[in-house]
């Protein structure tokens, strides 16, 4: 078999599945597709994809099977009836989910003789196949190595994270969490300066460089976190707390939403109560390493 032209099956032809299948097709891989709603396969079939008549036929067609559907319940619904026919194939699940679902699916599939990689796509469909797309994979290294050249077609940022199947989903939500935190803080700031008639574009010109500066702090913060050693280098949590109180006050008195500022301050308050008033801001990690305050 020419390893560069491994036959590939793509099950699930939503916005993302169509982008995945199209990328394999255009790279010259024999590509078999299946979708619950057959009409969604039309364009790919016109481009040369083979349309399987059932999920079983789709899986039988290729040694590498990619599944990308809405959620893990749909994955199970599709694969459960296939029984042992998954044996001998590498199944790559690029459906978003949790680490628990990934580990459970791995156990279930491995029992049926399949080799399972769980993946996560950190990109939108138009970015698939470009330098902008990062895709994470976790599961048996040998399965990833066998199909790496084919999988790498989907994005230059193709990255194997390790044998634990849960790693892709964990990184997925961790990265999305970081993204939402940055975006929501930007919105908070834009709403604040907006009360004085400053437009969001002006605020973006200041916030953008700040986000870059904060990014540059990460390696040093990560070192403190990994060593659990939080000697203050520039500002203590106590100093941060003073400024957080201003953020809460401004938000409340200017009549904009204060939930996010109050959350930031409440977490710093707890760090101070834990004895971290004089610690570096990196000590905030200890607040995240335990269940939420309201989880009992
Ligand atoms: P989508 O356009 O809504 O497509 C969903 C796909 O799942 C369709 O092919 C749908 O089939 C299929 N499906 C749902 N339930 C099913 C079931 N019970 N049995 C069989 N097939 C079923 O979603 P998408 O954007 O392609 O996303 C697919 C996955 O990629 C999701 O897990 C999503 O989180 C992940 N993802 C998407 C993006 C993105 O930007 N779009 C980015 C990263 C990750 P029908 O066509 O028959 O409805």
CSV table of C-alpha atoms and ligand atoms in Angstrom, one decimal:
chain,number,residue,atom,x,y,z
A,1,UNK,CA,0.0,0.0,0.0
A,2,UNK,CA,1.3,3.5,-0.9
A,3,UNK,CA,1.3,5.0,2.6
A,4,UNK,CA,0.9,8.5,1.1
A,5,UNK,CA,-2.4,7.5,-0.5
A,6,UNK,CA,-4.0,5.5,2.2
A,7,UNK,CA,-7.7,5.0,1.5
A,8,UNK,CA,-9.7,7.0,4.0
A,9,UNK,CA,-13.3,6.9,5.1
A,10,UNK,CA,-15.1,9.9,6.6
A,11,UNK,CA,-18.3,9.3,8.5
A,12,UNK,CA,-20.3,12.4,9.2
A,13,UNK,CA,-20.5,15.1,6.5
A,14,UNK,CA,-21.6,18.2,8.4
A,15,UNK,CA,-19.6,21.4,7.9
A,16,UNK,CA,-16.5,19.9,9.5
A,17,UNK,CA,-16.8,16.4,8.0
A,18,UNK,CA,-17.1,17.8,4.5
A,19,UNK,CA,-14.0,19.9,5.0
A,20,UNK,CA,-12.1,16.8,6.2
A,21,UNK,CA,-13.2,14.6,3.4
A,22,UNK,CA,-12.6,17.3,0.7
A,23,UNK,CA,-9.0,17.7,2.0
A,24,UNK,CA,-8.3,14.0,1.6
A,25,UNK,CA,-9.9,13.9,-1.8
A,26,UNK,CA,-8.0,16.8,-3.2
A,27,UNK,CA,-4.7,15.2,-1.9
A,28,UNK,CA,-5.5,12.2,-4.0
A,29,UNK,CA,-6.6,9.7,-1.3
A,30,UNK,CA,-9.3,7.2,-2.3
A,31,UNK,CA,-12.0,8.7,-0.1
A,32,UNK,CA,-15.2,6.9,1.0
A,33,UNK,CA,-17.9,8.9,2.7
A,34,UNK,CA,-21.1,8.2,4.6
A,35,UNK,CA,-23.7,10.6,6.1
A,36,UNK,CA,-27.1,10.1,7.7
A,37,UNK,CA,-28.5,12.7,5.3
A,38,UNK,CA,-27.2,11.4,2.0
A,39,UNK,CA,-27.8,14.7,0.1
A,40,UNK,CA,-24.9,16.2,2.0
A,41,UNK,CA,-22.5,13.9,0.2
A,42,UNK,CA,-23.4,15.2,-3.3
A,43,UNK,CA,-20.6,17.7,-3.8
A,44,UNK,CA,-17.9,15.3,-2.5
A,45,UNK,CA,-19.2,12.5,-4.7
A,46,UNK,CA,-19.1,14.9,-7.7
A,47,UNK,CA,-15.5,15.5,-6.8
A,48,UNK,CA,-14.7,11.8,-6.8
A,49,UNK,CA,-15.6,10.5,-3.4
A,50,UNK,CA,-17.2,7.0,-3.1
A,51,UNK,CA,-20.6,7.0,-1.3
A,52,UNK,CA,-21.0,4.0,1.0
A,53,UNK,CA,-24.5,2.6,1.4
A,54,UNK,CA,-24.2,2.2,5.2
A,55,UNK,CA,-21.8,2.9,8.1
A,56,UNK,CA,-20.7,-0.8,7.9
A,57,UNK,CA,-19.8,-0.4,4.2
A,58,UNK,CA,-18.0,2.9,5.0
A,59,UNK,CA,-15.9,1.3,7.7
A,60,UNK,CA,-15.1,-1.7,5.6
A,61,UNK,CA,-13.8,0.5,2.8
A,62,UNK,CA,-10.6,1.9,4.4
A,63,UNK,CA,-8.0,1.1,7.0
A,64,UNK,CA,-8.3,4.6,8.3
A,65,UNK,CA,-11.8,5.7,9.4
A,66,UNK,CA,-12.5,9.3,10.5
A,67,UNK,CA,-15.7,10.0,12.4
A,68,UNK,CA,-16.9,13.6,12.9
A,69,UNK,CA,-20.5,13.9,14.0
A,70,UNK,CA,-22.3,16.2,16.5
A,71,UNK,CA,-21.5,14.3,19.8
A,72,UNK,CA,-20.4,11.0,21.3
A,73,UNK,CA,-24.0,9.8,21.6
A,74,UNK,CA,-24.2,9.9,17.8
A,75,UNK,CA,-20.8,8.2,17.6
A,76,UNK,CA,-22.0,5.3,19.7
A,77,UNK,CA,-25.3,5.1,17.8
A,78,UNK,CA,-23.3,4.8,14.6
A,79,UNK,CA,-20.6,2.3,15.7
A,80,UNK,CA,-22.5,0.1,18.2
A,81,UNK,CA,-24.3,-2.0,15.5
A,82,UNK,CA,-21.0,-2.6,13.7
A,83,UNK,CA,-19.7,-5.0,16.3
A,84,UNK,CA,-16.4,-6.6,15.5
A,85,UNK,CA,-16.1,-5.3,12.0
A,86,UNK,CA,-14.1,-2.4,13.4
A,87,UNK,CA,-11.3,-4.9,14.1
A,88,UNK,CA,-8.0,-4.1,12.3
A,89,UNK,CA,-8.9,-0.5,11.5
A,90,UNK,CA,-7.7,2.7,13.0
A,91,UNK,CA,-10.7,4.7,14.0
A,92,UNK,CA,-10.1,8.4,14.5
A,93,UNK,CA,-12.9,10.2,16.3
A,94,UNK,CA,-12.7,14.0,15.7
A,95,UNK,CA,-16.1,14.6,17.4
A,96,UNK,CA,-15.9,17.1,20.3
A,97,UNK,CA,-16.6,15.7,23.7
A,98,UNK,CA,-15.2,15.1,27.2
A,99,UNK,CA,-12.1,13.2,28.3
A,100,UNK,CA,-14.4,10.7,30.0
A,101,UNK,CA,-16.3,10.0,26.8
A,102,UNK,CA,-13.0,9.6,24.9
A,103,UNK,CA,-11.7,7.1,27.4
A,104,UNK,CA,-14.9,5.1,27.5
A,105,UNK,CA,-15.1,5.0,23.7
A,106,UNK,CA,-11.5,3.8,23.6
A,107,UNK,CA,-12.2,1.0,26.0
A,108,UNK,CA,-15.3,0.0,24.1
A,109,UNK,CA,-13.6,0.0,20.7
A,110,UNK,CA,-10.4,-1.7,21.8
A,111,UNK,CA,-12.5,-4.6,23.2
A,112,UNK,CA,-13.9,-5.0,19.6
A,113,UNK,CA,-10.4,-5.2,18.2
A,114,UNK,CA,-10.2,-1.7,16.7
A,115,UNK,CA,-7.4,0.7,17.3
A,116,UNK,CA,-8.7,4.1,18.5
A,117,UNK,CA,-7.3,7.6,18.3
A,118,UNK,CA,-9.3,10.4,19.9
A,119,UNK,CA,-8.8,13.8,18.4
A,120,UNK,CA,-9.8,17.4,18.7
A,121,UNK,CA,-10.0,20.0,16.0
A,122,UNK,CA,-8.8,23.5,17.0
A,123,UNK,CA,-9.9,25.2,13.8
A,124,UNK,CA,-13.0,26.1,11.7
A,125,UNK,CA,-13.8,24.2,8.5
A,126,UNK,CA,-12.3,26.7,6.1
A,127,UNK,CA,-8.9,26.4,7.9
A,128,UNK,CA,-8.8,22.6,7.5
A,129,UNK,CA,-5.8,21.7,5.3
A,130,UNK,CA,-3.9,24.9,6.0
A,131,UNK,CA,-1.1,26.2,8.3
A,132,UNK,CA,-3.7,27.7,10.6
A,133,UNK,CA,-5.3,24.4,11.6
A,134,UNK,CA,-4.2,22.6,14.8
A,135,UNK,CA,-5.5,19.1,15.5
A,136,UNK,CA,-4.7,17.1,18.6
A,137,UNK,CA,-4.5,13.3,18.8
A,138,UNK,CA,-4.3,10.9,21.7
A,139,UNK,CA,-4.2,7.1,21.9
A,140,UNK,CA,-1.8,4.5,20.8
A,141,UNK,CA,1.4,6.0,19.4
A,142,UNK,CA,1.8,3.3,16.8
A,143,UNK,CA,-1.7,4.1,15.3
A,144,UNK,CA,-0.8,7.7,15.1
A,145,UNK,CA,2.6,7.0,13.5
A,146,UNK,CA,1.1,4.7,10.9
A,147,UNK,CA,-1.3,7.4,9.6
A,148,UNK,CA,0.5,10.6,10.5
A,149,UNK,CA,1.3,11.6,6.9
A,150,UNK,CA,-2.4,11.3,6.0
A,151,UNK,CA,-3.6,13.0,9.2
A,152,UNK,CA,-1.1,15.8,8.7
A,153,UNK,CA,-2.9,16.8,5.5
A,154,UNK,CA,-5.7,18.2,7.8
A,155,UNK,CA,-3.5,20.9,9.4
A,156,UNK,CA,0.1,21.9,9.8
A,157,UNK,CA,-0.5,21.9,13.6
A,158,UNK,CA,-1.1,18.2,13.8
A,159,UNK,CA,0.1,17.2,17.2
A,160,UNK,CA,0.2,13.8,19.1
A,161,UNK,CA,-0.3,14.4,22.8
A,162,UNK,CA,0.2,10.9,24.3
A,163,UNK,CA,-1.3,7.5,25.0
A,164,UNK,CA,-4.1,8.7,27.3
A,165,UNK,CA,-7.2,8.9,25.1
A,166,UNK,CA,-8.6,11.8,27.2
A,167,UNK,CA,-5.7,14.2,26.4
A,168,UNK,CA,-7.2,15.6,23.2
A,169,UNK,CA,-10.6,16.5,24.8
A,170,UNK,CA,-8.9,17.9,27.8
A,171,UNK,CA,-6.6,20.2,25.7
A,172,UNK,CA,-9.6,21.1,23.6
A,173,UNK,CA,-11.7,22.5,26.5
A,174,UNK,CA,-8.6,24.0,28.2
A,175,UNK,CA,-7.8,25.9,25.0
A,176,UNK,CA,-11.4,27.0,24.5
A,177,UNK,CA,-11.6,28.1,28.1
A,178,UNK,CA,-8.5,30.3,27.7
A,179,UNK,CA,-10.0,31.7,24.5
A,180,UNK,CA,-13.4,32.5,26.1
A,181,UNK,CA,-11.7,34.1,29.1
A,182,UNK,CA,-9.7,36.4,26.9
A,183,UNK,CA,-12.7,37.3,24.8
A,184,UNK,CA,-15.0,37.9,27.7
A,185,UNK,CA,-12.5,40.1,29.4
A,186,UNK,CA,-12.1,42.1,26.2
A,187,UNK,CA,-15.9,42.5,26.1
A,188,UNK,CA,-15.9,43.6,29.8
A,189,UNK,CA,-13.2,46.2,29.0
A,190,UNK,CA,-15.0,47.4,25.8
A,191,UNK,CA,-18.2,47.9,27.8
A,192,UNK,CA,-16.4,49.8,30.5
A,193,UNK,CA,-14.6,52.3,28.2
A,194,UNK,CA,-17.8,52.4,26.1
A,195,UNK,CA,-19.6,54.2,29.0
A,196,UNK,CA,-17.2,57.1,28.3
A,197,UNK,CA,-18.0,57.0,24.5
A,198,UNK,CA,-14.8,55.2,23.6
A,199,UNK,CA,-15.4,52.8,20.7
A,200,UNK,CA,-14.4,49.1,20.8
A,201,UNK,CA,-11.8,49.6,17.9
A,202,UNK,CA,-9.9,52.1,20.1
A,203,UNK,CA,-10.0,49.7,23.1
A,204,UNK,CA,-8.8,46.9,20.8
A,205,UNK,CA,-5.7,48.9,19.9
A,206,UNK,CA,-4.7,48.9,23.6
A,207,UNK,CA,-6.1,45.4,24.5
A,208,UNK,CA,-4.3,43.6,21.7
A,209,UNK,CA,-0.7,44.5,22.7
A,210,UNK,CA,-1.7,43.8,26.4
A,211,UNK,CA,-2.8,40.3,25.4
A,212,UNK,CA,0.6,39.8,23.7
A,213,UNK,CA,2.4,40.9,26.8
A,214,UNK,CA,0.4,38.6,29.0
A,215,UNK,CA,1.2,35.7,26.6
A,216,UNK,CA,4.9,36.4,27.1
A,217,UNK,CA,4.4,35.9,30.9
A,218,UNK,CA,3.2,32.4,30.4
A,219,UNK,CA,6.5,30.4,30.4
A,220,UNK,CA,7.6,32.0,33.7
A,221,UNK,CA,4.2,31.5,35.3
A,222,UNK,CA,4.2,27.9,34.1
A,223,UNK,CA,7.5,27.3,35.7
A,224,UNK,CA,6.2,28.7,39.1
A,225,UNK,CA,3.1,26.6,38.8
A,226,UNK,CA,5.0,23.4,38.0
A,227,UNK,CA,7.4,24.0,40.9
A,228,UNK,CA,4.5,25.1,43.2
A,229,UNK,CA,6.8,28.0,44.2
A,230,UNK,CA,5.2,31.4,44.3
A,231,UNK,CA,7.7,34.0,45.5
A,232,UNK,CA,6.4,37.4,44.2
A,233,UNK,CA,8.6,38.9,41.5
A,234,UNK,CA,6.7,42.0,40.6
A,235,UNK,CA,3.3,42.4,42.2
A,236,UNK,CA,1.7,40.4,45.0
A,237,UNK,CA,-1.9,39.0,44.9
A,238,UNK,CA,-2.7,41.6,47.6
A,239,UNK,CA,-1.7,44.3,45.1
A,240,UNK,CA,-3.8,42.7,42.3
A,241,UNK,CA,-6.7,42.5,44.7
A,242,UNK,CA,-6.7,46.3,45.2
A,243,UNK,CA,-7.0,46.9,41.4
A,244,UNK,CA,-9.8,44.2,41.2
A,245,UNK,CA,-11.8,46.1,43.7
A,246,UNK,CA,-11.6,49.1,41.4
A,247,UNK,CA,-12.8,47.0,38.5
A,248,UNK,CA,-15.8,45.8,40.5
A,249,UNK,CA,-16.6,49.3,41.7
A,250,UNK,CA,-16.4,50.8,38.2
A,251,UNK,CA,-18.5,48.1,36.7
A,252,UNK,CA,-21.2,48.4,39.4
A,253,UNK,CA,-21.3,52.2,39.5
A,254,UNK,CA,-21.3,52.6,35.7
A,255,UNK,CA,-24.2,50.1,35.4
A,256,UNK,CA,-22.5,47.4,33.4
A,257,UNK,CA,-22.3,43.7,34.2
A,258,UNK,CA,-20.1,43.1,37.2
A,259,UNK,CA,-20.3,39.3,37.4
A,260,UNK,CA,-16.9,38.6,35.8
A,261,UNK,CA,-15.1,41.2,37.9
A,262,UNK,CA,-16.7,39.9,41.1
A,263,UNK,CA,-15.6,36.4,40.2
A,264,UNK,CA,-12.0,37.5,39.7
A,265,UNK,CA,-12.1,39.3,43.0
A,266,UNK,CA,-13.8,36.5,44.9
A,267,UNK,CA,-11.1,34.1,43.7
A,268,UNK,CA,-8.3,36.4,44.7
A,269,UNK,CA,-10.0,37.0,48.1
A,270,UNK,CA,-9.9,33.2,48.7
A,271,UNK,CA,-6.2,33.1,47.7
A,272,UNK,CA,-5.5,35.8,50.3
A,273,UNK,CA,-7.6,33.9,52.9
A,274,UNK,CA,-5.4,30.9,52.1
A,275,UNK,CA,-2.3,32.9,53.0
A,276,UNK,CA,-1.3,34.1,49.6
A,277,UNK,CA,-1.6,37.9,50.0
A,278,UNK,CA,2.2,38.2,49.5
A,279,UNK,CA,2.5,35.5,46.8
A,280,UNK,CA,3.1,36.0,43.1
A,281,UNK,CA,-0.1,35.9,41.0
A,282,UNK,CA,0.9,32.4,39.9
A,283,UNK,CA,-0.4,31.2,43.3
A,284,UNK,CA,-3.9,31.7,41.9
A,285,UNK,CA,-3.5,28.2,40.3
A,286,UNK,CA,-4.2,26.7,43.7
A,287,UNK,CA,-7.7,28.1,43.5
A,288,UNK,CA,-8.2,26.3,40.2
A,289,UNK,CA,-6.8,23.0,41.4
A,290,UNK,CA,-9.7,22.2,43.7
A,291,UNK,CA,-13.5,22.1,43.2
A,292,UNK,CA,-15.4,25.3,42.9
A,293,UNK,CA,-16.4,27.1,46.1
A,294,UNK,CA,-20.1,26.3,45.4
A,295,UNK,CA,-19.5,22.6,44.6
A,296,UNK,CA,-19.8,21.7,48.2
B,1,LIG,P1,-22.8,19.9,11.9
B,1,LIG,O1,-22.5,20.7,10.6
B,1,LIG,O2,-23.9,20.2,12.7
B,1,LIG,O3,-22.8,18.3,11.4
B,1,LIG,C1,-23.2,17.4,12.4
B,1,LIG,C2,-23.0,16.0,11.7
B,1,LIG,O4,-23.3,15.0,12.7
B,1,LIG,C3,-23.8,15.8,10.5
B,1,LIG,O5,-23.1,15.0,9.6
B,1,LIG,C4,-25.0,15.0,11.1
B,1,LIG,O6,-25.7,14.2,10.1
B,1,LIG,C5,-24.2,14.1,12.0
B,1,LIG,N1,-25.1,13.5,13.1
B,1,LIG,C6,-25.6,14.1,14.2
B,1,LIG,N2,-26.3,13.2,14.9
B,1,LIG,C7,-26.2,12.0,14.3
B,1,LIG,C8,-26.7,10.7,14.5
B,1,LIG,N3,-27.4,10.4,15.6
B,1,LIG,N4,-26.4,9.7,13.6
B,1,LIG,C9,-25.6,10.0,12.5
B,1,LIG,N5,-25.1,11.2,12.2
B,1,LIG,C10,-25.4,12.2,13.1
B,1,LIG,O7,-21.5,20.0,12.8
B,1,LIG,P2,-19.9,20.2,12.4
B,1,LIG,O8,-19.6,21.6,12.4
B,1,LIG,O9,-19.6,19.4,11.2
B,1,LIG,O10,-19.3,19.6,13.7
B,1,LIG,C11,-19.0,18.2,13.9
B,1,LIG,C12,-18.1,18.0,15.1
B,1,LIG,O11,-16.9,18.7,14.8
B,1,LIG,C13,-18.7,18.5,16.4
B,1,LIG,O12,-18.4,17.6,17.4
B,1,LIG,C14,-18.0,19.8,16.5
B,1,LIG,O13,-17.9,20.2,17.9
B,1,LIG,C15,-16.6,19.5,16.0
B,1,LIG,N6,-16.0,20.8,15.6
B,1,LIG,C16,-16.6,21.6,14.7
B,1,LIG,C17,-15.9,22.9,14.4
B,1,LIG,C18,-16.6,23.9,13.5
B,1,LIG,O14,-16.1,25.0,13.5
B,1,LIG,N7,-17.6,23.5,12.8
B,1,LIG,C19,-14.7,23.1,15.0
B,1,LIG,C20,-14.1,22.2,15.8
B,1,LIG,C21,-14.7,21.0,16.1
B,1,LIG,P3,-26.9,14.8,9.3
B,1,LIG,O15,-26.2,15.6,8.2
B,1,LIG,O16,-27.7,13.7,8.8
B,1,LIG,O17,-27.7,15.7,10.2
